[in-house]
Amino acid sequence: MIRIKSAFALGIHAFPVDIEVDIGGGIPQLILVGLPDASIKESRERVRTAIKNSGYQLSQEKITINLAPAELKKEGAAFDLPIALGILAGHGIVPPERLNEFIFLGELALDGRLRPFRGTIAVTASFRGQSFVLPHENSDEASTVKNTVAYPVKSLNEAVSFLRGETGIKPVTWKETKRELSPLSCLDFSEVKGQRAAKRAIEIAVAGGHMIMLIGPPGSGKTMLARRIPSILPPMDSDEALEVTKIHSAAGITVHRPGLIWERPFRSPHYTASAVALAGGGSDPRPGEMSLAHNGILFLDEFPEFRRDALETLRGPLEDGTITVSRAKMQVTYPARFLLVAAMNPCPCGHLSDPHKSCRCSLGQIHRYRSKLSGPVLDRIDIQIEVPALSFQTLSNQEIPEPSQAIRDRICACRNIQKKRFRLRPYQTNSQMSPRDIKNHATPDAQGGKLIESAMKNLRLSARAYYKILKIARTISDLAGCEQIQSEHIAEAIQYRSLDRQWWS
């Protein structure tokens, strides 16, 4: 019996699999057991044809292949290469002792060439220190993980020659990748005229990790502001970059993209996206837009136009930072800690708050439009800011607004304060503070306490809104360099929740 090591990725985690091959007497056939999915069952014909077209002849015997452990359902076509090598080792073509030195992965084409597979980084990161034999197109992904050695091969023949010692393959090891800028990072807030209140609200949202919603008429600059947020985000460290790259690798996005993803993601799905597209799932569970936006921005333009069931999937990730996709025989959890930026019009026609255009919507239309957003979803959005239409004088003003770099420097300084404050916690931003930390770090002065008490009574805010006001005030205080939350910080934080009463009460 031949035993060969392999693995498969489930979400952003990987599990080891031992492939056992037994060749013996009986009716000539290839039997595959061990709870394989449909793609693995089809590998019997791919492997048999690839071996034949690579020039190897198999004896007419019964071949039994077991994928252990048997109780774990296996997915994907990356077992083709180890199955083929195990069969060839059973026929004496490959030395069996060499199979214990590597973890083998790769999908076979019918002519014996190797094709790339999804989840390379999840596998290599889960088995650091191991040596891998994998397709050449996956070598760039494998080189992003430290303490990993990968031997890239292009075909089954090349893998056999390597194991037999006939040819040498230069191993691929970890190499530091360049931090390339995306087109969105080249956009700058200095290009946005006016909208000082909205810029201030966005700065607070990014500094403390607070969810934000921009409300304003068409053409007021909501999308323009949102698309420039990546230019003020703090840079990712290596752990964050690896986590983001693992998620994109699980989605099959990074196969042809070398190195780690150093730019924070900016995802902007269309409002016709389904709940599965946002949350992830499918028969072969893949990460959705919320997971792909992990450590970055999820921008939902035309917020009320999204389907109600799709918006309701935001509840869990906004609170917990993770999303779990459950199936009959498996459960996959993806991280989904993102900054939600939503944009919407105040009414269906968009001109309810526009001083220069009259609104054509009836009260019933306005009510139905606003009621598309449920109270629990709205309550989870920390900051709600109005983006008014701009006048000609504002647009024609030649004064150059503040650039993104200046805003980013203040945000980075504020984030450093939070990192020191929460160095013993699993989180690093004010928006994730627990009630205990709110009591210890977000208690306002006496005047600020009276101010928030009055706001709770007059604006009829919920308990969640009360804690969010304190969190926002803590971020405003950090931006100002103050240790104690003062009344002016509370007052500014309250105004970012005042739209609750204006629009929704």
XYZ file of C-alpha atoms in Angstrom:
505
model
C 0.000 0.000 0.000
C 1.195 3.488 -0.904
C 0.542 6.483 1.353
C 0.937 10.059 0.092
C 0.253 13.356 1.891
C -2.067 16.061 0.614
C -4.432 18.704 2.010
C -7.473 20.767 1.096
C -8.734 24.217 2.016
C -12.121 24.774 3.639
C -12.686 28.506 3.867
C -9.452 30.092 5.076
C -8.405 26.975 6.985
C -6.828 23.758 5.689
C -6.980 20.122 6.747
C -4.470 17.306 6.119
C -5.494 14.329 3.999
C -3.650 11.005 3.666
C -4.210 9.381 0.282
C -3.853 5.609 0.508
C -3.463 3.612 -2.727
C -3.762 -0.169 -2.847
C -3.228 -2.175 -6.051
C -4.281 -5.805 -5.986
C -6.187 -8.596 -7.654
C -9.785 -8.406 -8.698
C -11.892 -6.930 -11.473
C -9.880 -4.094 -13.139
C -11.398 -0.860 -11.837
C -10.526 2.292 -9.915
C -12.464 2.700 -6.666
C -12.408 6.031 -4.804
C -13.633 6.159 -1.174
C -13.318 8.576 1.747
C -16.331 10.911 1.357
C -15.230 12.707 -1.848
C -17.354 15.342 -3.564
C -18.358 15.250 -7.239
C -15.185 16.961 -8.490
C -13.020 14.353 -6.718
C -15.122 11.462 -8.023
C -14.562 12.741 -11.548
C -10.814 12.668 -10.931
C -10.829 8.925 -11.705
C -11.206 9.622 -15.418
C -8.922 12.681 -15.361
C -6.135 10.761 -13.608
C -6.463 7.649 -15.768
C -6.374 9.696 -19.001
C -3.555 11.975 -17.808
C -1.389 8.973 -16.903
C -2.018 7.365 -20.303
C -1.309 10.575 -22.234
C 1.888 11.092 -20.210
C 3.261 7.847 -21.613
C 2.768 5.444 -18.683
C 1.025 2.088 -18.895
C -1.061 0.764 -16.002
C -1.623 -2.894 -15.270
C -5.155 -4.270 -15.477
C -5.711 -4.583 -11.734
C -8.078 -3.316 -9.094
C -6.962 0.056 -7.680
C -8.495 1.234 -4.400
C -7.918 4.833 -3.267
C -8.899 6.010 0.197
C -8.954 9.650 1.325
C -8.395 9.665 5.080
C -9.889 10.694 7.459
C -13.057 9.185 6.050
C -15.546 11.237 8.124
C -14.371 14.580 6.687
C -15.935 15.566 3.361
C -13.260 16.497 0.807
C -13.691 19.104 -1.918
C -11.823 20.359 -4.949
C -9.723 18.910 -7.751
C -6.323 19.419 -6.075
C -6.080 15.689 -5.237
C -5.465 14.738 -8.893
C -1.661 14.981 -8.684
C -1.209 12.967 -5.429
C -3.646 10.283 -6.637
C -1.747 9.927 -9.933
C 1.624 9.798 -8.173
C 0.307 7.231 -5.701
C -0.862 5.003 -8.568
C 2.494 5.389 -10.348
C 4.330 4.572 -7.101
C 2.244 1.424 -6.778
C 3.443 0.385 -10.254
C 7.088 1.036 -9.352
C 7.449 4.114 -11.583
C 7.910 6.545 -8.665
C 10.020 5.661 -5.599
C 7.543 5.426 -2.676
C 10.074 6.705 -0.107
C 10.176 10.124 -1.829
C 6.443 10.600 -1.299
C 6.892 11.135 2.454
C 8.997 14.257 1.915
C 6.303 16.517 0.413
C 2.664 17.568 0.447
C 1.274 17.194 -3.090
C -1.439 19.378 -4.621
C -2.643 20.048 -8.148
C -5.374 19.493 -10.724
C -4.513 17.462 -13.828
C -5.524 18.219 -17.392
C -6.166 15.281 -19.721
C -2.771 15.751 -21.379
C -0.933 15.620 -18.031
C -0.434 19.347 -17.517
C -1.085 20.815 -14.072
C -3.704 23.466 -13.493
C -3.865 25.897 -10.529
C -6.264 25.418 -7.625
C -7.979 27.670 -5.093
C -6.835 28.168 -1.503
C -3.053 27.857 -1.889
C -2.273 30.341 0.889
C -4.719 28.697 3.288
C -2.902 25.371 2.836
C 0.673 26.682 2.979
C -0.086 28.916 5.970
C -1.705 26.036 7.872
C 1.303 23.758 7.311
C 4.256 26.103 7.767
C 7.629 24.439 7.621
C 6.465 21.730 5.199
C 7.642 21.230 1.616
C 5.083 21.269 -1.193
C 4.920 20.063 -4.775
C 2.274 22.099 -6.566
C 1.411 23.662 -9.949
C 3.761 26.313 -11.291
C 0.952 28.918 -11.399
C 0.432 28.580 -7.637
C 4.096 29.200 -6.774
C 3.696 32.978 -6.394
C 0.957 32.471 -3.808
C 3.044 29.889 -1.974
C 5.979 32.333 -1.758
C 3.908 34.750 0.342
C 4.048 32.494 3.422
C 7.194 32.405 5.559
C 8.937 29.106 6.428
C 7.445 27.392 3.382
C 9.296 25.638 0.552
C 7.426 24.899 -2.671
C 8.611 22.977 -5.737
C 6.592 24.192 -8.749
C 5.929 21.679 -11.551
C 4.135 22.139 -14.864
C 3.148 18.557 -15.662
C 2.849 15.050 -14.307
C 5.988 14.022 -16.233
C 7.996 16.796 -14.586
C 6.795 15.709 -11.121
C 7.773 12.086 -11.833
C 11.229 13.114 -13.116
C 11.762 15.250 -10.021
C 10.826 12.450 -7.622
C 13.054 9.997 -9.493
C 15.994 12.406 -9.247
C 16.327 12.793 -13.021
C 15.721 16.560 -13.023
C 16.173 19.244 -10.407
C 13.640 21.932 -9.560
C 14.604 25.202 -7.949
C 12.437 25.601 -4.830
C 10.349 28.704 -4.256
C 10.730 30.247 -0.806
C 9.298 33.281 0.942
C 10.071 36.633 -0.589
C 8.903 40.073 0.462
C 6.452 41.510 -2.025
C 6.165 45.091 -3.153
C 3.309 47.224 -1.903
C 1.657 48.304 -5.127
C -0.946 51.052 -5.131
C -4.391 50.416 -6.543
C -6.156 53.009 -8.735
C -8.508 53.887 -5.849
C -5.545 54.823 -3.629
C -4.528 57.462 -6.184
C -7.788 59.381 -5.656
C -7.471 62.284 -3.234
C -9.793 64.271 -0.980
C -8.233 67.471 -2.301
C -10.379 66.895 -5.412
C -13.614 67.235 -3.407
C -14.949 70.785 -3.107
C -16.926 71.695 -0.007
C -18.641 69.006 2.103
C -16.533 69.769 5.181
C -19.060 68.177 7.522
C -19.114 64.956 5.492
C -15.301 64.851 5.331
C -15.114 65.314 9.076
C -17.622 62.499 9.630
C -15.656 60.192 7.300
C -12.412 61.001 9.136
C -14.029 60.049 12.457
C -15.520 56.884 10.947
C -12.171 55.687 9.580
C -10.228 56.674 12.708
C -12.469 54.650 15.026
C -13.790 51.982 12.628
C -17.365 53.326 12.817
C -20.012 52.456 10.205
C -21.233 55.492 8.269
C -24.165 56.369 6.029
C -24.168 59.317 3.603
C -27.603 60.793 2.840
C -28.051 63.394 0.124
C -29.565 64.259 -3.276
C -28.095 62.930 -6.549
C -24.895 64.700 -7.566
C -23.995 65.901 -4.074
C -20.776 63.849 -4.050
C -21.642 60.782 -1.954
C -19.977 58.289 -4.300
C -17.053 60.639 -4.917
C -16.400 60.851 -1.177
C -16.732 57.091 -0.656
C -14.297 56.194 -3.440
C -11.629 58.382 -1.861
C -11.773 56.707 1.532
C -9.026 54.159 0.599
C -6.595 57.084 0.310
C -6.924 57.841 4.045
C -6.967 54.284 5.402
C -3.972 53.300 7.561
C -1.618 50.756 5.954
C -2.046 47.061 6.710
C 0.567 45.100 8.618
C 1.811 41.708 7.406
C -0.729 39.701 9.440
C -3.653 41.703 8.043
C -2.292 41.413 4.503
C -1.926 37.645 4.856
C -5.467 37.306 6.192
C -6.906 39.361 3.304
C -4.891 37.372 0.761
C -6.110 34.068 2.247
C -9.740 35.140 1.786
C -9.148 36.217 -1.817
C -7.242 32.991 -2.436
C -10.217 30.981 -1.150
C -12.377 32.882 -3.659
C -9.929 32.078 -6.488
C -9.040 35.735 -7.094
C -5.282 35.643 -6.394
C -4.212 32.735 -8.633
C -2.716 35.052 -11.259
C -1.746 37.826 -8.832
C 1.711 37.451 -7.250
C 2.448 38.304 -3.633
C 0.363 39.519 -0.737
C -2.467 42.009 -1.094
C -1.199 45.103 0.703
C -3.996 47.476 -0.274
C -7.078 47.421 1.913
C -10.012 45.997 -0.091
C -12.703 48.272 -1.485
C -15.791 46.292 -2.496
C -18.763 47.974 -4.139
C -21.424 45.404 -5.134
C -24.397 46.441 -7.259
C -27.715 46.844 -5.486
C -29.094 43.827 -7.371
C -26.681 41.559 -5.436
C -28.387 38.675 -3.636
C -27.987 37.667 0.004
C -25.634 34.841 -1.045
C -23.490 37.272 -3.040
C -23.092 39.496 0.033
C -22.787 36.839 2.726
C -21.159 34.039 0.728
C -22.262 30.460 0.300
C -23.256 28.167 -2.528
C -22.948 24.395 -2.743
C -19.181 24.915 -2.578
C -19.120 27.686 0.072
C -17.106 30.685 -1.038
C -16.603 34.055 0.636
C -19.070 36.793 -0.256
C -18.613 40.528 -0.619
C -18.616 41.069 3.144
C -15.697 38.684 3.633
C -13.850 40.009 0.587
C -14.098 43.464 2.197
C -12.429 42.210 5.413
C -9.965 44.816 6.787
C -11.248 47.240 4.158
C -14.345 49.048 2.872
C -17.754 47.681 1.886
C -19.491 50.455 -0.059
C -23.219 49.954 -0.632
C -24.484 52.660 -2.970
C -28.248 53.154 -3.321
C -28.608 51.451 0.056
C -32.444 51.115 0.163
C -32.481 49.540 -3.317
C -30.784 46.380 -2.020
C -33.060 43.447 -1.342
C -34.400 43.302 2.203
C -33.035 39.811 2.869
C -29.605 40.896 1.576
C -29.479 43.871 3.954
C -30.533 41.728 6.902
C -27.413 39.577 6.446
C -25.396 42.614 7.569
C -26.603 42.288 11.163
C -24.259 39.541 12.352
C -21.031 40.713 10.656
C -21.543 44.308 11.833
C -21.685 43.043 15.416
C -19.352 40.022 15.437
C -16.957 40.585 12.529
C -17.466 37.041 11.219
C -19.966 35.243 9.023
C -20.714 31.511 9.130
C -22.002 29.561 6.129
C -23.694 26.331 7.213
C -24.365 23.318 5.031
C -25.650 19.826 5.814
C -22.189 18.310 6.328
C -19.987 21.335 6.884
C -19.744 24.761 8.453
C -17.372 27.441 7.130
C -16.591 30.650 9.027
C -15.077 33.612 7.229
C -13.827 36.819 8.883
C -15.870 39.880 7.919
C -14.541 42.867 9.875
C -15.097 45.731 7.440
C -15.995 49.422 7.477
C -19.496 49.792 6.056
C -20.048 52.936 3.976
C -23.640 53.275 2.785
C -25.088 55.970 0.527
C -28.702 56.785 -0.206
C -31.086 59.462 -1.394
C -33.546 61.016 1.078
C -36.498 59.970 -1.121
C -37.138 58.030 -4.358
C -36.595 61.069 -6.586
C -33.706 62.242 -4.402
C -34.663 65.921 -4.077
C -36.439 65.998 -0.716
C -33.563 67.897 0.942
C -32.441 69.795 -2.168
C -33.115 73.552 -1.759
C -32.954 74.123 -5.534
C -35.283 71.349 -6.748
C -38.732 70.321 -5.585
C -39.542 66.782 -4.512
C -42.104 64.936 -6.681
C -42.670 62.026 -4.282
C -45.864 61.425 -2.331
C -45.807 60.745 1.407
C -46.606 57.096 0.743
C -43.699 56.735 -1.677
C -41.308 58.351 0.800
C -42.545 56.096 3.604
C -42.164 52.908 1.515
C -38.694 53.994 0.394
C -37.464 54.597 3.938
C -39.127 51.510 5.367
C -36.905 49.309 3.177
C -34.262 49.797 5.871
C -35.177 47.984 9.055
C -34.594 49.576 12.437
C -32.017 46.977 13.574
C -29.885 47.537 10.447
C -30.075 51.313 10.743
C -29.297 51.157 14.455
C -26.018 49.361 13.700
C -24.776 52.254 11.560
C -22.866 54.536 13.917
C -22.718 57.763 11.904
C -25.490 59.186 9.719
C -24.469 62.380 7.947
C -26.308 64.545 5.424
C -24.440 65.455 2.238
C -26.199 68.566 0.855
C -26.207 69.759 -2.741
C -23.358 72.155 -3.538
C -23.802 75.739 -4.675
C -22.031 77.354 -7.622
C -19.920 79.473 -5.262
C -18.580 76.328 -3.549
C -17.808 74.555 -6.805
C -16.075 77.576 -8.344
C -13.968 78.272 -5.252
C -10.274 78.067 -6.179
C -9.138 77.190 -2.665
C -7.452 73.750 -2.600
C -9.070 71.457 0.001
C -7.041 69.469 2.505
C -5.197 66.525 0.858
C -5.704 62.893 1.846
C -2.202 62.566 3.310
C -2.898 65.143 6.029
C -6.123 63.347 6.985
C -4.357 59.989 6.910
C -1.628 61.215 9.274
C -4.238 62.236 11.874
C -6.029 58.910 11.466
C -2.802 56.925 11.921
C -1.985 58.900 15.077
C -5.484 58.191 16.412
C -5.167 54.484 15.583
C -1.859 54.319 17.461
C -3.578 55.706 20.568
C -6.225 52.987 20.297
C -3.632 50.241 19.781
C -1.909 51.216 23.027
C -5.238 51.414 24.844
C -6.432 48.002 23.665
C -3.069 46.217 23.566
C -4.464 43.463 25.822
C -7.729 43.120 23.888
C -8.508 41.143 20.699
C -9.608 44.395 19.004
C -7.847 47.678 18.262
C -10.530 50.281 17.474
C -13.029 52.242 19.541
C -15.999 50.895 17.568
C -15.358 47.404 18.995
C -15.192 48.425 22.660
C -16.960 46.172 25.132
C -19.277 47.669 27.808
C -16.467 47.255 30.359
C -14.042 49.229 28.196
C -16.689 51.884 27.559
C -17.018 52.301 31.315
C -13.246 52.542 31.749
C -12.311 54.649 28.716
C -15.423 56.454 27.439
C -16.937 58.141 30.473
C -17.715 61.816 29.711
C -17.335 64.725 32.110
C -20.302 65.948 34.162
C -21.568 68.379 31.521
C -21.189 65.770 28.788
C -23.158 63.270 30.882
C -26.092 65.691 31.210
C -25.951 66.386 27.473
C -26.209 62.741 26.463
C -28.999 62.189 29.012
C -30.999 64.991 27.414
C -30.375 63.555 23.934
C -31.595 60.110 24.970
C -34.894 61.595 26.199
C -35.515 64.060 23.363
C -34.313 61.949 20.414
C -35.650 58.656 21.846
C -32.428 56.845 21.068
C -31.964 53.131 21.752
C -29.466 51.617 24.177
C -27.259 50.647 21.240
C -27.310 54.270 20.027
C -26.279 55.427 23.501
C -23.173 53.243 23.472
C -22.373 54.232 19.900
C -22.459 57.910 20.863
C -19.914 57.218 23.601
C -17.697 55.292 21.187
C -17.838 58.065 18.598
C -17.102 60.648 21.287
C -14.080 58.603 22.355
C -12.764 58.715 18.778
C -13.383 62.466 18.520
C -11.513 62.941 21.786
C -8.594 60.829 20.504
C -8.393 62.900 17.315
C -8.244 66.014 19.489
C -5.554 64.462 21.705
C -7.716 64.630 24.850
C -7.743 61.922 27.488
C -11.088 62.973 28.990
C -14.254 63.050 26.851
C -15.624 66.574 27.074
C -19.057 68.022 26.404
C -18.116 69.323 22.931
C -17.076 65.814 21.932
C -20.428 64.451 23.096
C -22.267 67.232 21.243
C -20.501 66.445 17.971
C -21.157 62.722 18.415
C -24.873 63.343 19.035
C -25.267 65.301 15.829
C -24.171 62.241 13.870
C -27.197 60.390 15.306
C -29.707 63.207 14.993
C -30.826 61.941 11.579
C -32.564 59.108 13.434
C -35.274 61.538 14.397
C -35.194 63.692 11.282
C -35.572 60.880 8.748
C -36.919 57.837 10.500
C -39.062 58.747 13.507
